[in-house]
Amino acid sequence: MAFRINNGSLYPYAAGAVVAGLLSAFGMIADEVSEGETLGLDEGVLMALRTPGNPSDPIGPPWLEEAARDVTSLGSFSVLTILVLVVVIHLFLIGRQRTGWFVTFSVIGGTILSTTLKSFYDRPRPELTGVARVFTASFPSGHATVSAVVYLTLGALLAEMAERRSQKVLYLGSAIFLTVLIGASRVYLGVHYPTDVLAGWSIGAGWALAWTLAAHLVRQRMKTKG
């Protein structure tokens, strides 16, 4: 499965360049965060989204905060696990076991990567209380990372199966939109710094695209042998 472009022979090079760019972006963000260079900007953005005098309360009407909680749950471990299980079971039932294993290993690997990076950087969460319960370190955002892995991988899968360009755009666009919305909700709720989310998007998207590129190359090699 792969993100398509008109000249298929250029796809591996273009995808490889994008993966390298995303990984480089993560590295630069991680370096700045480790040196404390982003803390002022991070805290400034967070406080701009708080009610003056009440840092635990996001700006906006109550329904907006509730909507943000609903959106952020789309990137939770429970929701993503259920979604991936349903998709993988469906793929096995229709005889696409190889694709099912691809999705499984992509998501499990991305989750392990997110957990490992959190443990390595061990960045404390923003000092805001009463917003949402959190259990892990802050950098990179697990919601941003794993939702990017899951939704972008599934978006690529649906786009590869679709026949019309409009469908491909819909699936990939929806995957990107969900990923961005989930990450933004983490900043709005105050449980992550903006750089946590940017780093999560970078490494998660890079991981998803790398797996998609690998699947594309394997499929092309099998066609050549066939």
PDB file of C-alpha atoms in Angstrom:
ATOM      1  CA  MET A   1       0.000   0.000   0.000  1.00  0.00           C
ATOM      2  CA  ALA A   2       1.375   3.409  -0.829  1.00  0.00           C
ATOM      3  CA  PHE A   3       0.671   7.043  -1.316  1.00  0.00           C
ATOM      4  CA  ARG A   4       0.385   7.317  -5.094  1.00  0.00           C
ATOM      5  CA  ILE A   5       1.904   9.858  -7.424  1.00  0.00           C
ATOM      6  CA  ASN A   6       1.698   9.965 -11.187  1.00  0.00           C
ATOM      7  CA  ASN A   7       5.160   8.583 -11.780  1.00  0.00           C
ATOM      8  CA  GLY A   8       5.304   5.454  -9.641  1.00  0.00           C
ATOM      9  CA  SER A   9       9.050   5.071 -10.184  1.00  0.00           C
ATOM     10  CA  LEU A  10       9.632   8.319  -8.301  1.00  0.00           C
ATOM     11  CA  TYR A  11       7.540   7.331  -5.307  1.00  0.00           C
ATOM     12  CA  PRO A  12      10.272   5.564  -3.275  1.00  0.00           C
ATOM     13  CA  TYR A  13      12.630   8.533  -3.627  1.00  0.00           C
ATOM     14  CA  ALA A  14       9.960  11.105  -2.786  1.00  0.00           C
ATOM     15  CA  ALA A  15       8.683   9.068   0.167  1.00  0.00           C
ATOM     16  CA  GLY A  16      12.216   8.450   1.411  1.00  0.00           C
ATOM     17  CA  ALA A  17      12.967  12.171   1.287  1.00  0.00           C
ATOM     18  CA  VAL A  18       9.804  12.965   3.253  1.00  0.00           C
ATOM     19  CA  VAL A  19      10.643  10.330   5.879  1.00  0.00           C
ATOM     20  CA  ALA A  20      14.138  11.781   6.235  1.00  0.00           C
ATOM     21  CA  GLY A  21      12.673  15.268   6.586  1.00  0.00           C
ATOM     22  CA  LEU A  22      10.212  14.177   9.267  1.00  0.00           C
ATOM     23  CA  LEU A  23      12.897  12.375  11.257  1.00  0.00           C
ATOM     24  CA  SER A  24      15.166  15.411  10.967  1.00  0.00           C
ATOM     25  CA  ALA A  25      12.337  17.619  12.212  1.00  0.00           C
ATOM     26  CA  PHE A  26      11.869  15.362  15.218  1.00  0.00           C
ATOM     27  CA  GLY A  27      15.602  15.433  15.921  1.00  0.00           C
ATOM     28  CA  MET A  28      15.735  19.231  15.811  1.00  0.00           C
ATOM     29  CA  ILE A  29      12.696  19.603  18.070  1.00  0.00           C
ATOM     30  CA  ALA A  30      14.068  17.031  20.523  1.00  0.00           C
ATOM     31  CA  ASP A  31      17.413  18.808  20.621  1.00  0.00           C
ATOM     32  CA  GLU A  32      15.819  22.182  21.355  1.00  0.00           C
ATOM     33  CA  VAL A  33      13.537  20.690  23.993  1.00  0.00           C
ATOM     34  CA  SER A  34      16.440  18.907  25.703  1.00  0.00           C
ATOM     35  CA  GLU A  35      18.298  22.207  25.969  1.00  0.00           C
ATOM     36  CA  GLY A  36      15.238  24.016  27.321  1.00  0.00           C
ATOM     37  CA  GLU A  37      15.179  26.411  24.399  1.00  0.00           C
ATOM     38  CA  THR A  38      11.468  25.942  23.688  1.00  0.00           C
ATOM     39  CA  LEU A  39      10.081  26.265  27.212  1.00  0.00           C
ATOM     40  CA  GLY A  40       9.259  29.975  26.945  1.00  0.00           C
ATOM     41  CA  LEU A  41       7.369  29.528  23.684  1.00  0.00           C
ATOM     42  CA  ASP A  42       5.668  26.365  24.920  1.00  0.00           C
ATOM     43  CA  GLU A  43       4.410  27.988  28.106  1.00  0.00           C
ATOM     44  CA  GLY A  44       3.380  31.124  26.233  1.00  0.00           C
ATOM     45  CA  VAL A  45       1.153  29.146  23.874  1.00  0.00           C
ATOM     46  CA  LEU A  46      -0.356  27.143  26.730  1.00  0.00           C
ATOM     47  CA  MET A  47      -1.158  30.238  28.784  1.00  0.00           C
ATOM     48  CA  ALA A  48      -2.694  31.936  25.745  1.00  0.00           C
ATOM     49  CA  LEU A  49      -5.197  29.071  25.700  1.00  0.00           C
ATOM     50  CA  ARG A  50      -6.049  29.426  29.439  1.00  0.00           C
ATOM     51  CA  THR A  51      -8.654  31.588  31.121  1.00  0.00           C
ATOM     52  CA  PRO A  52      -6.822  34.552  32.758  1.00  0.00           C
ATOM     53  CA  GLY A  53      -6.393  33.852  36.464  1.00  0.00           C
ATOM     54  CA  ASN A  54      -7.424  30.200  36.126  1.00  0.00           C
ATOM     55  CA  PRO A  55      -4.713  28.152  34.357  1.00  0.00           C
ATOM     56  CA  SER A  56      -6.665  24.905  34.753  1.00  0.00           C
ATOM     57  CA  ASP A  57      -9.545  26.235  32.632  1.00  0.00           C
ATOM     58  CA  PRO A  58      -9.137  26.336  28.816  1.00  0.00           C
ATOM     59  CA  ILE A  59     -10.529  29.399  27.075  1.00  0.00           C
ATOM     60  CA  GLY A  60     -13.890  29.183  25.393  1.00  0.00           C
ATOM     61  CA  PRO A  61     -17.359  27.968  26.362  1.00  0.00           C
ATOM     62  CA  PRO A  62     -17.841  24.726  28.338  1.00  0.00           C
ATOM     63  CA  TRP A  63     -19.043  22.841  25.259  1.00  0.00           C
ATOM     64  CA  LEU A  64     -15.717  23.521  23.514  1.00  0.00           C
ATOM     65  CA  GLU A  65     -13.751  21.904  26.330  1.00  0.00           C
ATOM     66  CA  GLU A  66     -16.117  18.943  26.285  1.00  0.00           C
ATOM     67  CA  ALA A  67     -15.709  18.652  22.515  1.00  0.00           C
ATOM     68  CA  ALA A  68     -11.928  18.718  22.943  1.00  0.00           C
ATOM     69  CA  ARG A  69     -12.166  15.844  25.419  1.00  0.00           C
ATOM     70  CA  ASP A  70     -14.248  13.892  22.895  1.00  0.00           C
ATOM     71  CA  VAL A  71     -11.726  14.553  20.140  1.00  0.00           C
ATOM     72  CA  THR A  72      -8.719  13.695  22.292  1.00  0.00           C
ATOM     73  CA  SER A  73     -10.299  10.340  23.157  1.00  0.00           C
ATOM     74  CA  LEU A  74      -9.994   9.396  19.465  1.00  0.00           C
ATOM     75  CA  GLY A  75      -6.252   9.160  20.081  1.00  0.00           C
ATOM     76  CA  SER A  76      -6.524   7.183  23.318  1.00  0.00           C
ATOM     77  CA  PHE A  77      -5.065   3.717  23.716  1.00  0.00           C
ATOM     78  CA  SER A  78      -8.510   2.160  24.201  1.00  0.00           C
ATOM     79  CA  VAL A  79     -10.127   3.685  21.111  1.00  0.00           C
ATOM     80  CA  LEU A  80      -7.141   3.058  18.851  1.00  0.00           C
ATOM     81  CA  THR A  81      -6.845  -0.550  20.056  1.00  0.00           C
ATOM     82  CA  ILE A  82     -10.505  -1.243  19.296  1.00  0.00           C
ATOM     83  CA  LEU A  83     -10.232   0.428  15.885  1.00  0.00           C
ATOM     84  CA  VAL A  84      -7.108  -1.487  14.889  1.00  0.00           C
ATOM     85  CA  LEU A  85      -8.526  -4.804  16.110  1.00  0.00           C
ATOM     86  CA  VAL A  86     -11.691  -4.343  14.029  1.00  0.00           C
ATOM     87  CA  VAL A  87      -9.678  -3.388  10.926  1.00  0.00           C
ATOM     88  CA  VAL A  88      -7.208  -6.254  11.296  1.00  0.00           C
ATOM     89  CA  ILE A  89      -9.972  -8.830  11.875  1.00  0.00           C
ATOM     90  CA  HIS A  90     -11.779  -7.499   8.798  1.00  0.00           C
ATOM     91  CA  LEU A  91      -8.615  -7.819   6.708  1.00  0.00           C
ATOM     92  CA  PHE A  92      -8.104 -11.404   7.832  1.00  0.00           C
ATOM     93  CA  LEU A  93     -11.729 -12.266   7.095  1.00  0.00           C
ATOM     94  CA  ILE A  94     -11.476 -10.981   3.509  1.00  0.00           C
ATOM     95  CA  GLY A  95      -8.256 -12.881   2.897  1.00  0.00           C
ATOM     96  CA  ARG A  96      -5.809  -9.991   3.151  1.00  0.00           C
ATOM     97  CA  GLN A  97      -3.692 -11.494   5.908  1.00  0.00           C
ATOM     98  CA  ARG A  98      -0.494  -9.859   4.716  1.00  0.00           C
ATOM     99  CA  THR A  99      -2.062  -6.397   4.950  1.00  0.00           C
ATOM    100  CA  GLY A 100      -3.482  -7.302   8.349  1.00  0.00           C
ATOM    101  CA  TRP A 101      -0.035  -8.189   9.641  1.00  0.00           C
ATOM    102  CA  PHE A 102       1.337  -4.995   8.109  1.00  0.00           C
ATOM    103  CA  VAL A 103      -1.156  -2.881  10.067  1.00  0.00           C
ATOM    104  CA  THR A 104      -0.529  -4.876  13.251  1.00  0.00           C
ATOM    105  CA  PHE A 105       3.254  -4.542  13.205  1.00  0.00           C
ATOM    106  CA  SER A 106       3.123  -0.909  12.132  1.00  0.00           C
ATOM    107  CA  VAL A 107       0.900   0.039  15.065  1.00  0.00           C
ATOM    108  CA  ILE A 108       2.652  -2.118  17.667  1.00  0.00           C
ATOM    109  CA  GLY A 109       6.030  -0.838  16.545  1.00  0.00           C
ATOM    110  CA  GLY A 110       4.863   2.773  16.632  1.00  0.00           C
ATOM    111  CA  THR A 111       3.446   2.324  20.122  1.00  0.00           C
ATOM    112  CA  ILE A 112       6.701   0.814  21.389  1.00  0.00           C
ATOM    113  CA  LEU A 113       8.643   3.648  19.762  1.00  0.00           C
ATOM    114  CA  SER A 114       6.445   6.260  21.457  1.00  0.00           C
ATOM    115  CA  THR A 115       6.811   4.618  24.868  1.00  0.00           C
ATOM    116  CA  THR A 116      10.585   4.295  24.466  1.00  0.00           C
ATOM    117  CA  LEU A 117      11.027   7.930  23.485  1.00  0.00           C
ATOM    118  CA  LYS A 118       8.894   9.084  26.412  1.00  0.00           C
ATOM    119  CA  SER A 119      11.054   7.089  28.823  1.00  0.00           C
ATOM    120  CA  PHE A 120      14.256   8.387  27.244  1.00  0.00           C
ATOM    121  CA  TYR A 121      13.399  12.103  27.320  1.00  0.00           C
ATOM    122  CA  ASP A 122      11.280  11.887  30.506  1.00  0.00           C
ATOM    123  CA  ARG A 123       9.975  15.441  30.151  1.00  0.00           C
ATOM    124  CA  PRO A 124       7.610  16.576  32.923  1.00  0.00           C
ATOM    125  CA  ARG A 125       4.050  17.468  31.952  1.00  0.00           C
ATOM    126  CA  PRO A 126       2.844  21.085  31.975  1.00  0.00           C
ATOM    127  CA  GLU A 127       2.068  22.224  35.513  1.00  0.00           C
ATOM    128  CA  LEU A 128      -1.667  22.504  34.937  1.00  0.00           C
ATOM    129  CA  THR A 129      -4.062  20.497  37.079  1.00  0.00           C
ATOM    130  CA  GLY A 130      -7.697  19.515  36.895  1.00  0.00           C
ATOM    131  CA  VAL A 131      -7.772  19.314  33.094  1.00  0.00           C
ATOM    132  CA  ALA A 132      -7.283  15.625  32.291  1.00  0.00           C
ATOM    133  CA  ARG A 133      -5.673  12.613  33.905  1.00  0.00           C
ATOM    134  CA  VAL A 134      -2.231  11.726  32.577  1.00  0.00           C
ATOM    135  CA  PHE A 135       0.070   8.844  33.426  1.00  0.00           C
ATOM    136  CA  THR A 136       3.205   9.155  31.286  1.00  0.00           C
ATOM    137  CA  ALA A 137       5.942  11.645  30.467  1.00  0.00           C
ATOM    138  CA  SER A 138       5.256  14.559  28.154  1.00  0.00           C
ATOM    139  CA  PHE A 139       7.681  14.273  25.215  1.00  0.00           C
ATOM    140  CA  PRO A 140       6.727  13.288  22.605  1.00  0.00           C
ATOM    141  CA  SER A 141       2.938  13.267  22.841  1.00  0.00           C
ATOM    142  CA  GLY A 142       1.735   9.664  22.756  1.00  0.00           C
ATOM    143  CA  HIS A 143      -1.661  10.712  21.440  1.00  0.00           C
ATOM    144  CA  ALA A 144      -0.046  12.662  18.594  1.00  0.00           C
ATOM    145  CA  THR A 145       2.472   9.919  17.802  1.00  0.00           C
ATOM    146  CA  VAL A 146       0.252   6.859  17.868  1.00  0.00           C
ATOM    147  CA  SER A 147      -2.775   8.550  16.287  1.00  0.00           C
ATOM    148  CA  ALA A 148      -0.495   9.606  13.415  1.00  0.00           C
ATOM    149  CA  VAL A 149       0.718   6.020  13.076  1.00  0.00           C
ATOM    150  CA  VAL A 150      -2.793   4.523  13.160  1.00  0.00           C
ATOM    151  CA  TYR A 151      -4.818   7.018  11.152  1.00  0.00           C
ATOM    152  CA  LEU A 152      -2.175   7.679   8.501  1.00  0.00           C
ATOM    153  CA  THR A 153      -1.524   3.966   8.051  1.00  0.00           C
ATOM    154  CA  LEU A 154      -5.250   3.246   7.726  1.00  0.00           C
ATOM    155  CA  GLY A 155      -5.693   6.253   5.458  1.00  0.00           C
ATOM    156  CA  ALA A 156      -2.977   4.904   3.180  1.00  0.00           C
ATOM    157  CA  LEU A 157      -4.609   1.479   3.231  1.00  0.00           C
ATOM    158  CA  LEU A 158      -8.010   2.861   2.222  1.00  0.00           C
ATOM    159  CA  ALA A 159      -6.453   5.092  -0.423  1.00  0.00           C
ATOM    160  CA  GLU A 160      -4.619   2.110  -1.923  1.00  0.00           C
ATOM    161  CA  MET A 161      -7.883   0.158  -2.120  1.00  0.00           C
ATOM    162  CA  ALA A 162      -9.888   3.056  -3.600  1.00  0.00           C
ATOM    163  CA  GLU A 163     -10.334   3.378  -7.353  1.00  0.00           C
ATOM    164  CA  ARG A 164     -11.180   7.067  -7.654  1.00  0.00           C
ATOM    165  CA  ARG A 165      -8.789   9.920  -6.948  1.00  0.00           C
ATOM    166  CA  SER A 166     -11.524  11.747  -5.009  1.00  0.00           C
ATOM    167  CA  GLN A 167     -11.788   8.768  -2.664  1.00  0.00           C
ATOM    168  CA  LYS A 168      -8.034   8.664  -2.147  1.00  0.00           C
ATOM    169  CA  VAL A 169      -8.028  12.378  -1.304  1.00  0.00           C
ATOM    170  CA  LEU A 170     -10.933  11.874   1.114  1.00  0.00           C
ATOM    171  CA  TYR A 171      -9.257   9.007   2.973  1.00  0.00           C
ATOM    172  CA  LEU A 172      -5.835  10.595   3.235  1.00  0.00           C
ATOM    173  CA  GLY A 173      -7.291  14.024   3.992  1.00  0.00           C
ATOM    174  CA  SER A 174      -9.494  12.585   6.744  1.00  0.00           C
ATOM    175  CA  ALA A 175      -6.518  10.750   8.264  1.00  0.00           C
ATOM    176  CA  ILE A 176      -4.435  13.928   8.314  1.00  0.00           C
ATOM    177  CA  PHE A 177      -7.345  15.984   9.670  1.00  0.00           C
ATOM    178  CA  LEU A 178      -7.967  13.553  12.539  1.00  0.00           C
ATOM    179  CA  THR A 179      -4.270  13.429  13.390  1.00  0.00           C
ATOM    180  CA  VAL A 180      -3.998  17.216  13.509  1.00  0.00           C
ATOM    181  CA  LEU A 181      -7.221  17.607  15.487  1.00  0.00           C
ATOM    182  CA  ILE A 182      -6.178  15.073  18.130  1.00  0.00           C
ATOM    183  CA  GLY A 183      -2.778  16.689  18.605  1.00  0.00           C
ATOM    184  CA  ALA A 184      -4.280  20.175  18.821  1.00  0.00           C
ATOM    185  CA  SER A 185      -6.739  18.985  21.472  1.00  0.00           C
ATOM    186  CA  ARG A 186      -3.836  17.902  23.689  1.00  0.00           C
ATOM    187  CA  VAL A 187      -2.404  21.414  23.653  1.00  0.00           C
ATOM    188  CA  TYR A 188      -5.811  23.021  24.164  1.00  0.00           C
ATOM    189  CA  LEU A 189      -6.514  20.812  27.183  1.00  0.00           C
ATOM    190  CA  GLY A 190      -3.104  21.727  28.581  1.00  0.00           C
ATOM    191  CA  VAL A 191      -1.765  18.200  28.969  1.00  0.00           C
ATOM    192  CA  HIS A 192       1.030  18.676  26.434  1.00  0.00           C
ATOM    193  CA  TYR A 193       3.353  21.412  25.269  1.00  0.00           C
ATOM    194  CA  PRO A 194       3.118  22.361  21.574  1.00  0.00           C
ATOM    195  CA  THR A 195       6.570  20.895  20.932  1.00  0.00           C
ATOM    196  CA  ASP A 196       5.436  17.558  22.390  1.00  0.00           C
ATOM    197  CA  VAL A 197       2.722  17.418  19.757  1.00  0.00           C
ATOM    198  CA  LEU A 198       4.906  18.644  16.890  1.00  0.00           C
ATOM    199  CA  ALA A 199       7.468  15.984  17.735  1.00  0.00           C
ATOM    200  CA  GLY A 200       4.752  13.342  17.973  1.00  0.00           C
ATOM    201  CA  TRP A 201       3.362  14.294  14.565  1.00  0.00           C
ATOM    202  CA  SER A 202       6.842  14.184  13.044  1.00  0.00           C
ATOM    203  CA  ILE A 203       7.905  10.799  14.375  1.00  0.00           C
ATOM    204  CA  GLY A 204       4.437   9.244  13.971  1.00  0.00           C
ATOM    205  CA  ALA A 205       4.005  10.391  10.377  1.00  0.00           C
ATOM    206  CA  GLY A 206       7.568   9.373   9.572  1.00  0.00           C
ATOM    207  CA  TRP A 207       6.963   5.910  11.018  1.00  0.00           C
ATOM    208  CA  ALA A 208       3.691   5.436   9.112  1.00  0.00           C
ATOM    209  CA  LEU A 209       5.221   6.582   5.833  1.00  0.00           C
ATOM    210  CA  ALA A 210       8.320   4.410   6.331  1.00  0.00           C
ATOM    211  CA  TRP A 211       6.125   1.329   6.784  1.00  0.00           C
ATOM    212  CA  THR A 212       4.034   2.317   3.778  1.00  0.00           C
ATOM    213  CA  LEU A 213       7.190   2.704   1.705  1.00  0.00           C
ATOM    214  CA  ALA A 214       8.454  -0.704   2.868  1.00  0.00           C
ATOM    215  CA  ALA A 215       5.143  -2.314   1.906  1.00  0.00           C
ATOM    216  CA  HIS A 216       5.307  -0.648  -1.512  1.00  0.00           C
ATOM    217  CA  LEU A 217       8.829  -1.929  -2.151  1.00  0.00           C
ATOM    218  CA  VAL A 218       7.927  -5.465  -1.059  1.00  0.00           C
ATOM    219  CA  ARG A 219       4.883  -5.467  -3.311  1.00  0.00           C
ATOM    220  CA  GLN A 220       6.926  -4.215  -6.284  1.00  0.00           C
ATOM    221  CA  ARG A 221       9.565  -6.873  -5.688  1.00  0.00           C
ATOM    222  CA  MET A 222       6.928  -9.610  -5.584  1.00  0.00           C
ATOM    223  CA  LYS A 223       5.421  -8.341  -8.846  1.00  0.00           C
ATOM    224  CA  THR A 224       8.869  -8.423 -10.455  1.00  0.00           C
ATOM    225  CA  LYS A 225       9.461 -11.992  -9.323  1.00  0.00           C
ATOM    226  CA  GLY A 226       5.970 -13.000 -10.460  1.00  0.00           C
TER     227      GLY A 226
END
